[in-house]
PDB file of C-alpha atoms in Angstrom:
ATOM      1  CA  UNK B   1       6.096  22.065  33.146  1.00  0.00           C
ATOM      2  CA  UNK B   2       9.022  24.371  34.299  1.00  0.00           C
ATOM      3  CA  UNK B   3      11.282  22.643  36.407  1.00  0.00           C
ATOM      4  CA  UNK B   4      14.059  23.870  38.901  1.00  0.00           C
ATOM      5  CA  UNK B   5      17.319  21.785  39.664  1.00  0.00           C
ATOM      6  CA  UNK B   6      19.760  23.058  42.304  1.00  0.00           C
ATOM      7  CA  UNK B   7      23.482  21.999  42.900  1.00  0.00           C
ATOM      8  CA  UNK B   8      26.441  23.242  43.865  1.00  0.00           C
ATOM      9  CA  UNK B   9      26.201  22.755  47.729  1.00  0.00           C
ATOM     10  CA  UNK B  10      28.486  20.804  49.970  1.00  0.00           C
ATOM     11  CA  UNK B  11      30.626  20.734  53.101  1.00  0.00           C
ATOM     12  CA  UNK B  12      32.764  23.692  53.638  1.00  0.00           C
ATOM     13  CA  UNK B  13      34.900  25.461  56.568  1.00  0.00           C
ATOM     14  CA  UNK B  14      34.027  28.610  58.227  1.00  0.00           C
ATOM     15  CA  UNK B  15      35.121  31.550  55.613  1.00  0.00           C
ATOM     16  CA  UNK B  16      35.100  29.369  52.731  1.00  0.00           C
ATOM     17  CA  UNK B  17      33.104  29.883  49.418  1.00  0.00           C
ATOM     18  CA  UNK B  18      30.751  28.196  47.259  1.00  0.00           C
ATOM     19  CA  UNK B  19      28.683  28.845  44.274  1.00  0.00           C
ATOM     20  CA  UNK B  20      24.860  27.520  43.802  1.00  0.00           C
ATOM     21  CA  UNK B  21      23.502  27.006  40.483  1.00  0.00           C
ATOM     22  CA  UNK B  22      19.598  26.759  39.469  1.00  0.00           C
ATOM     23  CA  UNK B  23      19.216  25.350  36.152  1.00  0.00           C
ATOM     24  CA  UNK B  24      15.574  25.613  34.854  1.00  0.00           C
ATOM     25  CA  UNK B  25      13.897  22.947  32.389  1.00  0.00           C
ATOM     26  CA  UNK B  26      12.785  25.509  29.982  1.00  0.00           C
ATOM     27  CA  UNK B  27      13.414  29.077  28.310  1.00  0.00           C
ATOM     28  CA  UNK B  28      10.511  30.628  29.962  1.00  0.00           C
ATOM     29  CA  UNK B  29      12.774  30.992  32.918  1.00  0.00           C
ATOM     30  CA  UNK B  30      13.833  34.413  31.805  1.00  0.00           C
ATOM     31  CA  UNK B  31      10.509  35.757  32.179  1.00  0.00           C
ATOM     32  CA  UNK B  32      10.509  35.212  35.977  1.00  0.00           C
ATOM     33  CA  UNK B  33      12.515  37.007  39.136  1.00  0.00           C
ATOM     34  CA  UNK B  34      14.197  34.254  40.488  1.00  0.00           C
ATOM     35  CA  UNK B  35      14.951  33.675  44.253  1.00  0.00           C
ATOM     36  CA  UNK B  36      16.982  31.985  46.902  1.00  0.00           C
ATOM     37  CA  UNK B  37      15.694  30.407  50.006  1.00  0.00           C
ATOM     38  CA  UNK B  38      17.066  28.338  52.578  1.00  0.00           C
ATOM     39  CA  UNK B  39      15.777  26.118  55.633  1.00  0.00           C
ATOM     40  CA  UNK B  40      17.829  25.113  58.445  1.00  0.00           C
ATOM     41  CA  UNK B  41      16.879  22.142  60.743  1.00  0.00           C
ATOM     42  CA  UNK B  42      14.303  23.029  62.862  1.00  0.00           C
ATOM     43  CA  UNK B  43      13.701  26.526  61.174  1.00  0.00           C
ATOM     44  CA  UNK B  44      11.476  28.047  58.815  1.00  0.00           C
ATOM     45  CA  UNK B  45      12.071  28.712  55.323  1.00  0.00           C
ATOM     46  CA  UNK B  46      13.553  32.262  54.645  1.00  0.00           C
ATOM     47  CA  UNK B  47      14.510  34.418  51.912  1.00  0.00           C
ATOM     48  CA  UNK B  48      18.493  35.075  51.090  1.00  0.00           C
ATOM     49  CA  UNK B  49      18.275  36.973  47.748  1.00  0.00           C
ATOM     50  CA  UNK B  50      16.328  37.524  44.520  1.00  0.00           C
ATOM     51  CA  UNK B  51      16.475  39.305  41.440  1.00  0.00           C
ATOM     52  CA  UNK B  52      14.451  40.291  39.099  1.00  0.00           C
ATOM     53  CA  UNK B  53      13.850  38.558  35.340  1.00  0.00           C
ATOM     54  CA  UNK B  54      16.820  40.858  33.460  1.00  0.00           C
ATOM     55  CA  UNK B  55      18.934  40.540  36.863  1.00  0.00           C
ATOM     56  CA  UNK B  56      19.007  44.154  36.655  1.00  0.00           C
ATOM     57  CA  UNK B  57      17.307  44.773  40.529  1.00  0.00           C
ATOM     58  CA  UNK B  58      18.551  42.563  43.413  1.00  0.00           C
ATOM     59  CA  UNK B  59      17.505  41.945  46.930  1.00  0.00           C
ATOM     60  CA  UNK B  60      19.244  40.621  49.869  1.00  0.00           C
ATOM     61  CA  UNK B  61      18.327  39.475  53.459  1.00  0.00           C
ATOM     62  CA  UNK B  62      20.301  41.390  55.983  1.00  0.00           C
ATOM     63  CA  UNK B  63      22.177  38.264  57.308  1.00  0.00           C
ATOM     64  CA  UNK B  64      23.773  37.837  53.699  1.00  0.00           C
ATOM     65  CA  UNK B  65      24.401  41.535  52.318  1.00  0.00           C
ATOM     66  CA  UNK B  66      27.860  41.823  51.625  1.00  0.00           C
ATOM     67  CA  UNK B  67      28.514  38.407  51.660  1.00  0.00           C
ATOM     68  CA  UNK B  68      26.182  36.797  48.769  1.00  0.00           C
ATOM     69  CA  UNK B  69      25.742  37.891  45.237  1.00  0.00           C
ATOM     70  CA  UNK B  70      22.533  36.583  43.118  1.00  0.00           C
ATOM     71  CA  UNK B  71      23.082  36.460  39.623  1.00  0.00           C
ATOM     72  CA  UNK B  72      21.432  34.784  36.384  1.00  0.00           C
ATOM     73  CA  UNK B  73      22.441  34.086  32.573  1.00  0.00           C
ATOM     74  CA  UNK B  74      19.161  33.340  30.772  1.00  0.00           C
ATOM     75  CA  UNK B  75      20.750  32.314  27.953  1.00  0.00           C
ATOM     76  CA  UNK B  76      21.791  29.405  29.924  1.00  0.00           C
ATOM     77  CA  UNK B  77      18.447  28.873  32.100  1.00  0.00           C
ATOM     78  CA  UNK B  78      20.435  29.167  35.208  1.00  0.00           C
ATOM     79  CA  UNK B  79      20.387  31.320  38.351  1.00  0.00           C
ATOM     80  CA  UNK B  80      23.478  31.552  40.771  1.00  0.00           C
ATOM     81  CA  UNK B  81      24.108  32.480  44.527  1.00  0.00           C
ATOM     82  CA  UNK B  82      27.844  33.319  45.087  1.00  0.00           C
ATOM     83  CA  UNK B  83      28.183  32.701  48.827  1.00  0.00           C
ATOM     84  CA  UNK B  84      31.479  34.447  50.492  1.00  0.00           C
ATOM     85  CA  UNK B  85      32.595  34.416  53.929  1.00  0.00           C
ATOM     86  CA  UNK B  86      30.496  31.208  55.109  1.00  0.00           C
ATOM     87  CA  UNK B  87      29.529  30.965  58.815  1.00  0.00           C
ATOM     88  CA  UNK B  88      27.961  28.011  60.561  1.00  0.00           C
ATOM     89  CA  UNK B  89      24.757  29.669  60.601  1.00  0.00           C
ATOM     90  CA  UNK B  90      24.529  29.734  56.897  1.00  0.00           C
ATOM     91  CA  UNK B  91      24.165  25.977  57.188  1.00  0.00           C
ATOM     92  CA  UNK B  92      20.994  25.074  55.478  1.00  0.00           C
ATOM     93  CA  UNK B  93      19.141  23.486  52.555  1.00  0.00           C
ATOM     94  CA  UNK B  94      19.100  26.201  49.899  1.00  0.00           C
ATOM     95  CA  UNK B  95      16.414  26.155  47.339  1.00  0.00           C
ATOM     96  CA  UNK B  96      15.951  28.200  44.266  1.00  0.00           C
ATOM     97  CA  UNK B  97      12.299  29.258  43.127  1.00  0.00           C
ATOM     98  CA  UNK B  98      10.661  31.505  40.651  1.00  0.00           C
ATOM     99  CA  UNK B  99       8.174  34.276  41.166  1.00  0.00           C
ATOM    100  CA  UNK B 100       6.273  36.991  39.160  1.00  0.00           C
ATOM    101  CA  UNK B 101       5.923  39.453  41.707  1.00  0.00           C
ATOM    102  CA  UNK B 102       7.452  43.260  41.169  1.00  0.00           C
ATOM    103  CA  UNK B 103       9.469  42.695  44.427  1.00  0.00           C
ATOM    104  CA  UNK B 104      10.385  39.095  44.774  1.00  0.00           C
ATOM    105  CA  UNK B 105      11.122  39.163  48.786  1.00  0.00           C
ATOM    106  CA  UNK B 106       8.397  36.976  50.398  1.00  0.00           C
ATOM    107  CA  UNK B 107       7.981  33.618  50.446  1.00  0.00           C
ATOM    108  CA  UNK B 108       4.583  33.862  49.489  1.00  0.00           C
ATOM    109  CA  UNK B 109       5.439  35.199  45.990  1.00  0.00           C
ATOM    110  CA  UNK B 110       7.127  31.999  44.920  1.00  0.00           C
ATOM    111  CA  UNK B 111       5.544  29.158  43.141  1.00  0.00           C
ATOM    112  CA  UNK B 112       7.942  26.999  41.450  1.00  0.00           C
ATOM    113  CA  UNK B 113      10.535  25.190  43.459  1.00  0.00           C
ATOM    114  CA  UNK B 114      13.580  23.102  43.227  1.00  0.00           C
ATOM    115  CA  UNK B 115      14.426  20.209  45.229  1.00  0.00           C
ATOM    116  CA  UNK B 116      17.032  21.918  47.467  1.00  0.00           C
ATOM    117  CA  UNK B 117      20.777  21.640  47.805  1.00  0.00           C
ATOM    118  CA  UNK B 118      22.358  21.012  51.172  1.00  0.00           C
ATOM    119  CA  UNK B 119      25.102  23.499  52.487  1.00  0.00           C
ATOM    120  CA  UNK B 120      27.463  22.497  55.557  1.00  0.00           C
ATOM    121  CA  UNK B 121      29.423  25.140  57.113  1.00  0.00           C
ATOM    122  CA  UNK B 122      31.842  23.653  59.960  1.00  0.00           C
ATOM    123  CA  UNK B 123      33.401  25.892  62.622  1.00  0.00           C
TER     124      UNK B 123
END
């Protein structure tokens, strides 16, 4: 069964950068769109970014446009989320997930989830 493992989270200061990674256990990873979501304490899980199976199309939440960048390396079965200019309101557990949807931006479009990695941004 395809599994995802996120890494790269940590404690940073406002304005810092982080790169999250999401590694898949199987090569079928390359046939799925991949997305990143986040969930802050007491809040619902929200969409952050997604990219198509080839990486040719990407989608971003308005709150992260211009600061975050999603990419993937199918040969390494890995997706990345490069986060710049981090703010305290970016603090959350970040999850990666896979989708077969043509425009993968809704939570309901995603089926396979990782366990999450914590990102904490101090002010």
